[in-house]
Amino acid sequence: MTSLRKLGESYSFIIPSLIFTVVLGIYPILWAIRYMFYSYPGYGEEVFIGFGNFAALMRDEAYWNSVVNTAIYASGKIIITIPLSLVLAVILNKGLKGKNFLRAIYFMPTVLSTAVISIVFFNIFNSYNGIINQFLMKYHIVSKGIDWLGPDMAMFTSIIVAIWGAIGNYMLLFLAGLQSIPDDVYESASLDGANARQKFVYITVPMLGPVLQMIIMLAITISLKGYESIMVLTEGGPIGRTEVMYLYVYRMFFPISSSSTMIQQIGYGSAVGFMSAVIVGLITIGYFWISKRLNRIF
Amino acid sequence: MNTAPATKIAPLTKTGRRAKRLFSRLIVWGFLAMIAIFTVFPVLVTLFGSFKTNAELTSGATILPSVWHFSNYLEAWKQADFAKFTWNSLFISTFTTIGTLLLASMAAYAVDRRNFFGKSFYVGLQAATMFISIGAVVIRPQFELMVKLNLNSSLWGIIFILISAHATTFFILIGFFKGIPRDLDEAAYIDGCNFFSVYWRIILPLLKPGLGVAALFAFRNAWNEYILPLVFTMTNPKLQTLTVGLADLRYGTTAATQTHLIMAGACLSILPILIVYVLANKSFMQVTGGSVKG
């Protein structure tokens, strides 16, 4: 039967991919869902405790602190990155001299390793010999070095590093969206005497609406999940000031460095991971709902 | 700018208008330059820092080194074992790229050219893996699986996990498949090719541009990966990649942090990708830009 042979051929091309996806993509999720209900420190006995992990989670102040930090981190990053990258995209969408060169420059951070660049930023922001403080003191802008990675400034610094890594990416997404706006809309607006600012407010932003919504949603989920940069830059410290949700999850499974005293708890970690995924999901759905309603109003 | 000025304001003279345009242009260029400097700054610090002595790095506020110490690289290469790290990074990235391209192109071929039971389920599953993520949790079961398979003491565990995340490549390639006309397949079948040989001898060579772009992305992701190799090499420093080895230098158990070696190492890990990026800048822009359409 040729159709059966065809089916076999098709499947034989799918199966390698399917095996990898199921074994290393789906199975781990099911594994985590199972362990949410167990007390299991990673060795010895697994004890079924039902919703015990979730009850403990509700009382876990360190975790909820990390949730608050994640909210600060993500909103700080998004509030600055989105407008900035939109403005860059609008400027670079015109026939500006050297626009391709500038696009390449702005997009460059996206190509580099987050971990490595965070190590570099660690050295740049270092409080006593970092290049920023050296510069500020040399020109007498400050008399004493700013403790960029100290309790007061660490979150601010982490957000700066996050913005550095994100601007180019969103700029490019906005550029793609801008290219879908037909030129004649702008031309007719020019004929009606609209200036650059009016064109931006009344044409670009509304016409970019759907793309804008999608990009913001993407930005929200990505920033809520990000922890690699913070892990390298501050390890969540000092005194938990930059601890974010997924870094906290990570700590439950692996010791973060030799200095870490946190004990690994597989079962509890799974519950924390699940809760974090639910929080990200709820925020995304919430954002989606609000933006849909706003759509109807405008 | 505005050719019909608002009624209340007196119309600007010719020179006034020109001055205003120049002024707004200056603001725009200043803004663009500021962001560009902000973007390039850490890369320049790394590049120039990699030629400084440790003492100069910890005291000086200058960007350029006073004397260029090329020996930092030699020291990093030999003493800090960056030769080993580079090899490991290269090994992981190369095999991840090959594996990802093979898996994703085969699946994309079957999905684009054939209809079969469960096709939409398979595509949905791939899409789901891109969105469902419970972050660090999944690394634990992946790790334990590799321990059971005895792959945790080699780089293959990392490679397999990275290959398993091939959904993005799959969707990129599906896009490129649409551009290859089916008539070519038909002609090849008439000439006596079968399903496999059409894929291997007709499709893959025609898919080269798509494969090239996908390879760029897969290689970059593998090269830059940090958390997976970190987890897998915790008890096995010999398998560390550039990213992990660098971070380890910072937490260094040795007395003083050797910042000059960190900078040289950072350059070793950034430069290859940066060079590829400069050469293939167009491909990077197209794919990322295209992914938001629709």
Coordinates of C-alpha atoms in Angstrom, one line a residue:
Chain A
M1 CA 0.0 0.0 0.0
T2 CA 1.6 3.2 -1.1
S3 CA -0.4 5.5 1.2
L4 CA 0.8 3.4 4.2
R5 CA 4.3 3.7 3.0
K6 CA 3.9 7.4 2.6
L7 CA 2.6 7.6 6.1
G8 CA 5.6 5.7 7.3
E9 CA 8.0 8.0 5.5
S10 CA 6.3 11.1 6.9
Y11 CA 6.5 9.7 10.4
S12 CA 10.1 8.6 10.1
F13 CA 11.0 12.3 9.4
I14 CA 9.0 13.5 12.4
I15 CA 10.0 11.0 14.9
P16 CA 13.5 12.1 15.7
S17 CA 12.2 15.6 16.5
L18 CA 9.3 14.2 18.4
I19 CA 11.5 12.0 20.6
F20 CA 13.6 14.9 21.6
T21 CA 10.6 17.1 22.3
V22 CA 8.8 14.6 24.4
V23 CA 11.8 13.3 26.3
L24 CA 13.5 16.6 27.0
G25 CA 10.6 19.0 26.7
I26 CA 7.4 17.4 27.9
Y27 CA 8.7 14.8 30.3
P28 CA 10.5 17.4 32.5
I29 CA 7.3 19.3 32.9
L30 CA 5.3 16.3 33.9
W31 CA 8.1 15.4 36.3
A32 CA 7.8 18.8 37.9
I33 CA 4.1 18.6 38.2
R34 CA 4.4 15.3 40.0
Y35 CA 7.0 16.5 42.5
M36 CA 5.0 19.5 43.4
F37 CA 3.1 17.2 45.8
Y38 CA 6.1 15.6 47.3
S39 CA 8.6 16.4 50.0
Y40 CA 11.9 15.4 48.4
P41 CA 15.3 17.0 49.2
G42 CA 17.0 15.4 46.2
Y43 CA 18.2 12.3 47.9
G44 CA 16.6 9.7 50.1
E45 CA 12.9 9.3 50.5
E46 CA 10.1 11.0 48.5
V47 CA 7.1 11.6 50.8
F48 CA 3.7 12.5 49.4
I49 CA 2.4 15.6 51.2
G50 CA -0.4 16.8 48.9
F51 CA -0.7 20.5 48.9
G52 CA 1.8 20.9 51.8
N53 CA 4.4 22.6 49.5
F54 CA 1.8 25.2 48.5
A55 CA 0.9 25.9 52.1
A56 CA 4.5 26.5 52.9
L57 CA 4.8 28.6 49.8
M58 CA 2.1 31.0 51.0
R59 CA 4.1 31.7 54.1
D60 CA 7.5 31.9 52.4
E61 CA 8.4 35.6 52.7
A62 CA 11.6 35.2 50.8
Y63 CA 9.6 34.0 47.8
W64 CA 7.0 36.7 47.8
N65 CA 9.9 39.2 48.2
S66 CA 11.3 37.8 45.0
V67 CA 7.9 38.2 43.3
V68 CA 7.8 41.9 44.3
N69 CA 11.4 42.3 43.0
T70 CA 10.5 40.6 39.7
A71 CA 7.6 43.1 39.3
I72 CA 10.0 46.0 40.0
Y73 CA 12.6 44.6 37.7
A74 CA 10.2 43.9 34.8
S75 CA 8.3 47.1 35.0
G76 CA 11.4 49.2 35.3
K77 CA 12.8 47.5 32.3
I78 CA 9.7 47.6 30.2
I79 CA 8.7 51.2 31.0
I80 CA 12.1 52.5 29.7
T81 CA 12.8 50.0 27.0
I82 CA 9.5 50.1 25.1
P83 CA 9.3 53.9 24.5
L84 CA 13.0 54.1 23.8
S85 CA 13.1 51.4 21.3
L86 CA 9.9 52.7 19.6
V87 CA 11.4 56.1 19.2
L88 CA 14.6 54.6 17.8
A89 CA 12.6 52.5 15.4
V90 CA 10.6 55.5 14.2
I91 CA 13.8 57.6 13.6
L92 CA 15.6 54.8 11.9
N93 CA 12.6 54.0 9.7
K94 CA 13.2 57.2 7.8
G95 CA 15.8 57.7 5.1
L96 CA 18.4 58.7 7.6
K97 CA 22.1 58.6 6.6
G98 CA 23.8 55.6 8.2
K99 CA 20.6 54.1 9.5
N100 CA 21.7 50.5 8.7
F101 CA 24.9 51.1 10.6
L102 CA 23.0 52.4 13.6
R103 CA 20.5 49.5 13.5
A104 CA 23.4 47.1 13.5
I105 CA 25.0 48.9 16.5
Y106 CA 21.8 48.9 18.5
F107 CA 21.0 45.3 17.8
M108 CA 24.5 44.1 18.7
P109 CA 23.8 43.4 22.4
T110 CA 21.2 40.8 21.4
V111 CA 23.9 38.7 19.8
L112 CA 26.2 38.7 22.8
S113 CA 26.1 36.4 25.8
T114 CA 24.1 37.7 28.6
A115 CA 26.2 36.0 31.2
V116 CA 29.5 37.3 29.8
I117 CA 28.3 40.9 29.4
S118 CA 26.9 40.7 32.9
I119 CA 30.4 39.8 34.1
V120 CA 31.8 42.8 32.2
F121 CA 29.1 45.1 33.7
F122 CA 30.0 43.7 37.1
N123 CA 33.5 45.1 36.6
I124 CA 32.2 48.4 35.1
F125 CA 29.9 49.0 38.1
N126 CA 32.3 47.7 40.7
S127 CA 32.1 50.1 43.7
Y128 CA 35.7 50.8 44.4
N129 CA 37.5 50.3 41.2
G130 CA 34.8 50.1 38.5
I131 CA 35.3 52.4 35.5
I132 CA 32.1 54.3 36.2
N133 CA 33.0 55.3 39.7
Q134 CA 36.6 56.1 38.6
F135 CA 35.3 58.4 36.0
L136 CA 32.8 60.1 38.3
M137 CA 35.5 60.7 40.9
K138 CA 38.1 61.9 38.4
Y139 CA 35.9 64.7 37.2
H140 CA 34.7 65.4 40.7
I141 CA 31.0 64.6 40.0
V142 CA 30.9 62.6 43.2
S143 CA 33.4 62.7 46.0
K144 CA 32.9 59.1 47.0
G145 CA 32.3 56.1 44.8
I146 CA 28.6 55.1 44.4
D147 CA 27.9 51.6 45.6
W148 CA 26.2 50.5 42.4
L149 CA 25.8 46.9 43.5
G150 CA 25.0 47.7 47.1
P151 CA 21.5 47.3 48.7
D152 CA 20.2 50.7 47.5
M153 CA 21.4 50.7 43.9
A154 CA 21.6 47.0 42.9
M155 CA 18.1 46.8 41.5
F156 CA 18.7 50.1 39.5
T157 CA 21.9 48.7 38.1
S158 CA 20.3 45.4 37.2
I159 CA 17.6 47.3 35.3
I160 CA 20.2 49.3 33.4
V161 CA 21.9 46.1 32.3
A162 CA 18.6 44.6 31.3
I163 CA 17.7 47.7 29.2
W164 CA 21.1 47.5 27.5
G165 CA 20.3 44.0 26.4
A166 CA 16.8 44.6 25.3
I167 CA 16.6 47.9 23.4
G168 CA 17.9 46.6 20.1
N169 CA 15.7 43.6 20.0
Y170 CA 12.5 45.6 20.5
M171 CA 13.7 48.3 18.1
L172 CA 13.9 45.6 15.4
L173 CA 10.5 44.3 16.2
F174 CA 9.0 47.8 16.0
L175 CA 10.9 48.4 12.7
A176 CA 9.2 45.3 11.3
G177 CA 5.8 46.6 12.4
L178 CA 6.5 50.1 11.0
Q179 CA 7.2 48.7 7.6
S180 CA 3.7 47.4 7.4
I181 CA 2.2 51.0 7.7
P182 CA 1.6 52.2 4.1
D183 CA 3.4 55.4 3.1
D184 CA 0.4 57.1 1.6
V185 CA -1.1 57.5 5.0
Y186 CA 1.8 59.7 6.0
E187 CA 1.6 61.5 2.7
S188 CA -2.0 62.4 3.0
A189 CA -1.4 63.5 6.6
S190 CA 1.4 65.8 5.4
L191 CA -0.9 67.3 2.8
D192 CA -3.4 68.0 5.7
G193 CA -0.5 69.8 7.5
A194 CA 0.3 67.4 10.2
N195 CA 3.7 67.8 11.8
A196 CA 6.1 65.1 12.9
R197 CA 4.8 64.8 16.4
Q198 CA 1.1 64.7 15.2
K199 CA 2.0 62.0 12.7
F200 CA 3.6 59.9 15.5
V201 CA 0.7 60.3 17.9
Y202 CA -2.2 60.0 15.5
I203 CA -0.8 57.6 12.8
T204 CA 2.2 55.7 13.9
V205 CA 1.1 54.6 17.4
P206 CA -2.6 53.7 16.5
M207 CA -1.5 51.9 13.3
L208 CA 1.1 50.1 15.2
G209 CA -1.5 49.0 17.8
P210 CA -1.6 45.2 17.3
V211 CA 2.2 44.9 16.9
L212 CA 2.6 47.1 19.9
Q213 CA 0.4 44.9 22.0
M214 CA 2.2 41.8 20.9
I215 CA 5.6 43.3 21.6
I216 CA 4.5 44.5 25.1
M217 CA 3.2 41.0 25.9
L218 CA 6.5 39.5 24.7
A219 CA 8.4 42.0 26.8
I220 CA 6.3 41.2 29.9
T221 CA 6.8 37.4 29.7
I222 CA 10.5 37.7 28.8
S223 CA 11.3 40.1 31.6
L224 CA 9.3 38.1 34.2
K225 CA 11.2 35.0 33.3
G226 CA 14.7 36.5 33.0
Y227 CA 17.2 35.6 35.7
E228 CA 20.5 34.8 33.9
S229 CA 21.8 38.4 34.0
I230 CA 20.9 39.0 37.6
M231 CA 22.4 35.6 38.6
V232 CA 25.8 36.7 37.3
L233 CA 25.6 40.3 38.2
T234 CA 24.4 40.2 41.8
E235 CA 23.5 36.6 42.6
G236 CA 20.2 38.0 43.8
G237 CA 22.0 40.0 46.5
P238 CA 22.8 42.0 48.4
I239 CA 20.4 40.9 51.2
G240 CA 17.9 39.6 48.6
R241 CA 17.4 43.0 47.0
T242 CA 17.6 41.7 43.5
E243 CA 16.3 38.2 44.1
V244 CA 13.8 37.5 41.3
M245 CA 11.3 34.7 41.0
Y246 CA 13.0 32.3 38.6
L247 CA 16.4 32.8 40.3
Y248 CA 14.7 31.7 43.5
V249 CA 13.4 28.7 41.7
Y250 CA 16.8 27.9 40.4
R251 CA 18.2 28.1 44.0
M252 CA 15.9 25.3 45.1
F253 CA 17.4 23.0 42.6
F254 CA 21.1 23.9 42.4
P255 CA 23.5 25.6 44.7
I256 CA 24.2 29.0 43.1
S257 CA 27.8 29.3 44.2
S258 CA 30.1 28.0 46.9
S259 CA 29.0 30.7 49.2
S260 CA 25.3 29.7 49.0
T261 CA 23.8 28.1 52.1
M262 CA 20.4 27.4 50.7
I263 CA 19.5 23.7 50.9
Q264 CA 18.0 22.2 47.8
Q265 CA 14.4 21.1 48.0
I266 CA 13.2 19.4 44.8
G267 CA 9.6 19.1 45.8
Y268 CA 9.2 22.6 47.1
G269 CA 11.2 24.0 44.2
S270 CA 8.7 22.4 41.7
A271 CA 5.9 24.0 43.6
V272 CA 7.6 27.4 43.5
G273 CA 8.4 26.9 39.8
F274 CA 4.8 26.1 39.1
M275 CA 3.5 29.1 41.1
S276 CA 5.9 31.4 39.2
A277 CA 4.6 30.0 35.9
V278 CA 1.1 30.6 37.1
I279 CA 1.9 34.2 38.0
V280 CA 3.5 34.9 34.7
G281 CA 0.5 33.3 33.0
L282 CA -2.0 35.4 35.0
I283 CA -0.2 38.6 34.3
T284 CA -0.1 37.8 30.6
I285 CA -3.8 37.0 30.5
G286 CA -4.5 40.1 32.6
Y287 CA -2.6 42.3 30.2
F288 CA -4.3 40.7 27.2
W289 CA -7.7 41.4 28.7
I290 CA -6.9 45.0 29.5
S291 CA -5.4 45.7 26.1
K292 CA -8.5 44.2 24.4
R293 CA -10.8 46.4 26.4
L294 CA -8.7 49.4 25.6
N295 CA -9.0 48.5 21.9
R296 CA -12.7 48.7 22.2
I297 CA -12.7 52.1 23.9
F298 CA -10.4 53.7 21.3
Chain B
M1 CA 8.6 70.2 8.6
N2 CA 5.4 72.1 8.8
T3 CA 4.7 74.1 5.6
A4 CA 1.5 75.7 6.9
P5 CA 2.4 77.2 10.2
A6 CA -0.2 77.7 13.0
T7 CA -2.1 80.9 12.7
K8 CA -1.1 82.6 15.9
I9 CA 2.6 82.3 15.5
A10 CA 4.2 84.6 13.1
P11 CA 5.8 82.8 10.2
L12 CA 9.5 82.1 10.7
T13 CA 12.0 83.8 8.4
K14 CA 14.0 81.6 6.1
T15 CA 17.0 81.6 8.3
G16 CA 14.9 81.0 11.4
R17 CA 13.4 78.0 9.9
R18 CA 16.7 76.6 8.9
A19 CA 18.1 77.2 12.4
K20 CA 15.1 75.4 13.8
R21 CA 15.6 72.4 11.5
L22 CA 19.3 72.3 12.4
F23 CA 18.4 72.4 16.0
S24 CA 15.9 69.5 15.9
R25 CA 18.4 67.5 13.8
L26 CA 21.1 68.0 16.4
I27 CA 18.8 66.7 19.1
V28 CA 18.0 63.6 17.1
W29 CA 21.6 62.9 16.3
G30 CA 22.6 63.6 19.9
F31 CA 20.0 61.1 21.1
L32 CA 21.1 58.5 18.5
A33 CA 24.7 58.9 19.5
M34 CA 24.0 58.7 23.2
I35 CA 22.2 55.3 22.8
A36 CA 25.0 54.1 20.5
I37 CA 27.7 54.9 23.0
F38 CA 25.6 53.3 25.8
T39 CA 25.4 50.2 23.6
V40 CA 29.0 50.0 22.6
F41 CA 30.5 51.0 25.9
P42 CA 30.7 47.6 27.6
V43 CA 32.2 46.0 24.5
L44 CA 34.8 48.7 24.2
V45 CA 35.6 48.4 27.9
T46 CA 36.1 44.7 27.4
L47 CA 38.2 45.1 24.3
F48 CA 40.5 47.7 25.6
G49 CA 40.5 46.2 29.1
S50 CA 41.8 42.9 27.8
F51 CA 45.1 44.6 27.0
K52 CA 45.5 46.3 30.3
T53 CA 47.5 45.0 33.3
N54 CA 45.5 44.0 36.3
A55 CA 46.8 47.0 38.2
E56 CA 45.7 49.4 35.5
L57 CA 42.3 47.9 35.4
T58 CA 41.8 48.3 39.2
S59 CA 43.0 51.8 39.4
G60 CA 42.7 53.7 36.1
A61 CA 39.7 55.5 34.7
T62 CA 41.0 55.6 31.2
I63 CA 39.4 53.6 28.5
L64 CA 42.5 53.0 26.4
P65 CA 45.4 51.0 27.9
S66 CA 48.6 53.0 28.5
V67 CA 50.7 50.0 27.3
W68 CA 49.1 47.3 25.2
H69 CA 49.6 43.9 26.9
F70 CA 48.9 41.2 24.3
S71 CA 50.3 38.7 26.8
N72 CA 47.0 38.7 28.6
Y73 CA 45.6 36.4 25.9
L74 CA 48.5 34.0 26.1
E75 CA 48.1 33.9 29.9
A76 CA 44.3 33.4 29.7
W77 CA 44.8 30.8 27.0
K78 CA 47.4 28.8 29.0
Q79 CA 47.1 29.6 32.7
A80 CA 43.3 30.1 33.0
D81 CA 42.7 27.1 30.6
F82 CA 40.8 29.1 28.0
A83 CA 42.1 26.8 25.4
K84 CA 40.0 24.0 27.0
F85 CA 37.0 26.3 27.5
T86 CA 37.1 27.4 23.9
W87 CA 37.3 23.9 22.7
N88 CA 34.3 22.9 24.8
S89 CA 32.2 25.9 23.6
L90 CA 33.1 25.1 20.0
F91 CA 32.3 21.4 20.5
I92 CA 28.9 22.1 22.0
S93 CA 27.9 24.8 19.5
T94 CA 29.0 22.8 16.5
F95 CA 27.1 19.6 17.3
T96 CA 24.1 21.5 18.6
T97 CA 23.9 23.4 15.3
I98 CA 24.2 20.2 13.2
G99 CA 21.7 18.3 15.3
T100 CA 19.2 21.2 15.4
L101 CA 19.3 21.7 11.7
L102 CA 19.0 18.0 10.9
L103 CA 16.0 17.4 13.2
A104 CA 14.2 20.6 12.4
S105 CA 14.7 20.4 8.6
M106 CA 13.5 16.8 8.5
A107 CA 10.4 17.6 10.5
A108 CA 9.8 20.8 8.5
Y109 CA 10.1 18.8 5.3
A110 CA 7.5 16.2 6.3
V111 CA 5.1 18.8 7.7
D112 CA 5.4 21.1 4.7
R113 CA 5.2 18.4 2.0
R114 CA 3.0 15.8 3.4
N115 CA -0.4 15.3 5.1
F116 CA -0.5 12.8 7.8
F117 CA -2.5 11.9 10.9
G118 CA -1.5 14.0 13.9
K119 CA 0.2 16.7 11.9
S120 CA -1.5 19.6 13.5
F121 CA -1.0 18.0 16.9
Y122 CA 2.8 17.8 16.2
V123 CA 2.9 21.5 15.1
G124 CA 0.9 22.5 18.1
L125 CA 3.3 20.6 20.4
Q126 CA 6.3 22.4 18.9
A127 CA 4.5 25.8 19.3
A128 CA 3.7 24.9 22.9
T129 CA 7.3 24.1 23.8
M130 CA 8.2 27.6 22.8
F131 CA 5.7 29.1 25.2
I132 CA 5.3 26.7 28.1
S133 CA 8.3 27.3 30.3
I134 CA 8.7 26.7 34.0
G135 CA 12.2 27.9 33.9
A136 CA 14.8 26.3 36.1
V137 CA 12.5 23.5 37.2
V138 CA 13.0 21.5 34.0
I139 CA 16.7 21.6 34.2
R140 CA 16.6 19.2 37.2
P141 CA 14.7 16.4 35.5
Q142 CA 16.8 16.9 32.3
F143 CA 19.9 16.6 34.4
E144 CA 18.7 13.5 36.2
L145 CA 17.8 11.9 32.9
M146 CA 21.3 12.5 31.6
V147 CA 22.8 11.0 34.8
K148 CA 20.7 7.9 34.1
L149 CA 21.9 7.8 30.5
N150 CA 25.5 8.3 31.7
L151 CA 25.8 11.5 29.6
N152 CA 26.3 13.9 32.5
S153 CA 30.1 13.4 32.5
S154 CA 30.4 14.4 28.9
L155 CA 29.3 17.4 26.8
W156 CA 26.6 15.3 25.0
G157 CA 24.1 15.8 27.8
I158 CA 24.2 19.6 27.2
I159 CA 24.1 19.1 23.4
F160 CA 21.1 16.9 23.5
I161 CA 19.1 19.3 25.7
L162 CA 20.0 22.2 23.5
I163 CA 19.0 20.2 20.4
S164 CA 15.6 19.4 22.0
A165 CA 14.8 23.2 21.9
H166 CA 14.6 23.2 18.1
A167 CA 11.0 24.5 17.8
T168 CA 12.2 28.0 16.7
T169 CA 14.4 26.6 14.0
F170 CA 11.5 24.4 12.9
F171 CA 9.3 27.4 12.4
I172 CA 12.0 29.4 10.7
L173 CA 12.6 26.6 8.2
I174 CA 8.9 26.1 7.5
G175 CA 8.9 29.7 6.3
F176 CA 11.8 29.0 3.9
F177 CA 10.2 25.7 2.7
K178 CA 7.2 27.7 1.4
G179 CA 9.7 29.3 -1.1
I180 CA 10.7 26.0 -2.6
P181 CA 8.3 25.1 -5.4
R182 CA 6.7 21.6 -5.2
D183 CA 7.2 21.1 -8.9
L184 CA 10.8 20.4 -8.2
D185 CA 9.8 17.5 -5.9
E186 CA 7.5 16.1 -8.6
A187 CA 10.2 16.3 -11.2
A188 CA 12.6 14.5 -9.0
Y189 CA 10.1 11.8 -8.2
I190 CA 9.6 11.2 -11.9
D191 CA 13.3 10.9 -12.3
G192 CA 13.3 8.1 -9.8
C193 CA 14.0 9.8 -6.5
N194 CA 12.2 8.7 -3.3
F195 CA 11.1 10.7 -0.3
F196 CA 14.5 10.6 1.4
S197 CA 16.6 11.3 -1.7
V198 CA 14.4 14.3 -2.6
Y199 CA 15.0 15.7 0.8
W200 CA 18.7 15.0 0.7
R201 CA 19.6 15.8 -2.8
I202 CA 17.0 18.4 -3.9
I203 CA 15.5 20.1 -0.8
L204 CA 18.6 20.5 1.4
P205 CA 20.8 22.2 -1.2
L206 CA 17.9 24.6 -2.1
L207 CA 17.3 25.3 1.6
K208 CA 20.9 26.6 2.0
P209 CA 19.9 30.2 2.7
G210 CA 17.4 29.1 5.3
L211 CA 19.7 26.6 6.8
G212 CA 22.4 29.3 7.0
V213 CA 20.2 31.7 8.9
A214 CA 18.9 29.0 11.2
A215 CA 22.5 27.8 11.8
L216 CA 23.5 31.3 12.8
F217 CA 20.8 31.4 15.4
A218 CA 21.4 27.9 16.8
F219 CA 25.1 28.4 17.0
R220 CA 24.7 31.8 18.7
N221 CA 22.3 30.3 21.3
A222 CA 24.6 27.4 22.0
W223 CA 27.7 29.5 22.2
N224 CA 26.1 31.9 24.6
E225 CA 24.3 29.4 26.8
Y226 CA 25.3 29.7 30.4
I227 CA 23.0 28.0 32.9
L228 CA 23.0 24.5 31.3
P229 CA 26.7 24.1 31.1
L230 CA 27.0 25.6 34.6
V231 CA 24.7 23.0 36.0
F232 CA 26.4 20.1 34.1
T233 CA 29.9 21.1 35.0
M234 CA 29.5 21.8 38.7
T235 CA 31.4 18.7 39.6
N236 CA 33.4 18.6 36.4
P237 CA 35.4 21.8 35.7
K238 CA 37.1 20.2 32.8
L239 CA 33.9 20.4 30.8
Q240 CA 33.3 24.1 31.4
T241 CA 32.5 26.4 28.5
L242 CA 33.8 29.9 28.0
T243 CA 30.8 31.5 29.7
V244 CA 31.0 29.2 32.7
G245 CA 34.8 29.4 33.0
L246 CA 34.7 33.2 32.9
A247 CA 32.1 33.5 35.7
D248 CA 34.2 31.0 37.7
L249 CA 37.2 33.3 37.4
R250 CA 35.1 36.0 39.0
Y251 CA 34.1 33.9 42.0
G252 CA 37.7 32.8 41.9
T253 CA 38.9 30.7 44.8
T254 CA 42.3 32.2 44.3
A255 CA 43.3 35.2 46.4
A256 CA 42.9 38.2 44.0
T257 CA 40.5 38.5 41.1
Q258 CA 42.4 38.6 37.9
T259 CA 40.4 41.1 36.1
H260 CA 42.7 41.3 33.1
L261 CA 42.2 37.6 32.5
I262 CA 38.5 38.0 32.8
M263 CA 38.6 40.8 30.2
A264 CA 40.8 38.7 27.8
G265 CA 38.5 35.7 28.3
A266 CA 35.4 37.8 27.7
C267 CA 36.9 39.0 24.5
L268 CA 37.7 35.4 23.5
S269 CA 34.0 34.6 24.0
I270 CA 32.5 37.7 22.5
L271 CA 34.7 38.3 19.5
P272 CA 33.9 35.2 17.4
I273 CA 30.1 35.9 17.7
L274 CA 30.7 39.6 17.1
I275 CA 32.7 38.9 13.9
V276 CA 30.0 36.5 12.6
Y277 CA 27.4 39.1 13.4
V278 CA 29.2 41.8 11.5
L279 CA 29.5 39.5 8.5
A280 CA 26.0 38.2 8.6
N281 CA 24.3 41.3 10.0
K282 CA 21.6 41.2 7.2
S283 CA 20.5 37.7 8.1
F284 CA 20.2 38.5 11.7
M285 CA 18.0 41.5 11.0
Q286 CA 15.7 39.8 8.5
V287 CA 14.8 36.8 10.6
T288 CA 14.2 38.7 13.8
G289 CA 12.3 41.3 12.0
G290 CA 10.2 38.8 10.1
S291 CA 9.2 36.9 13.2
V292 CA 6.7 39.5 14.3
K293 CA 4.7 39.7 11.1
G294 CA 1.1 38.8 11.1

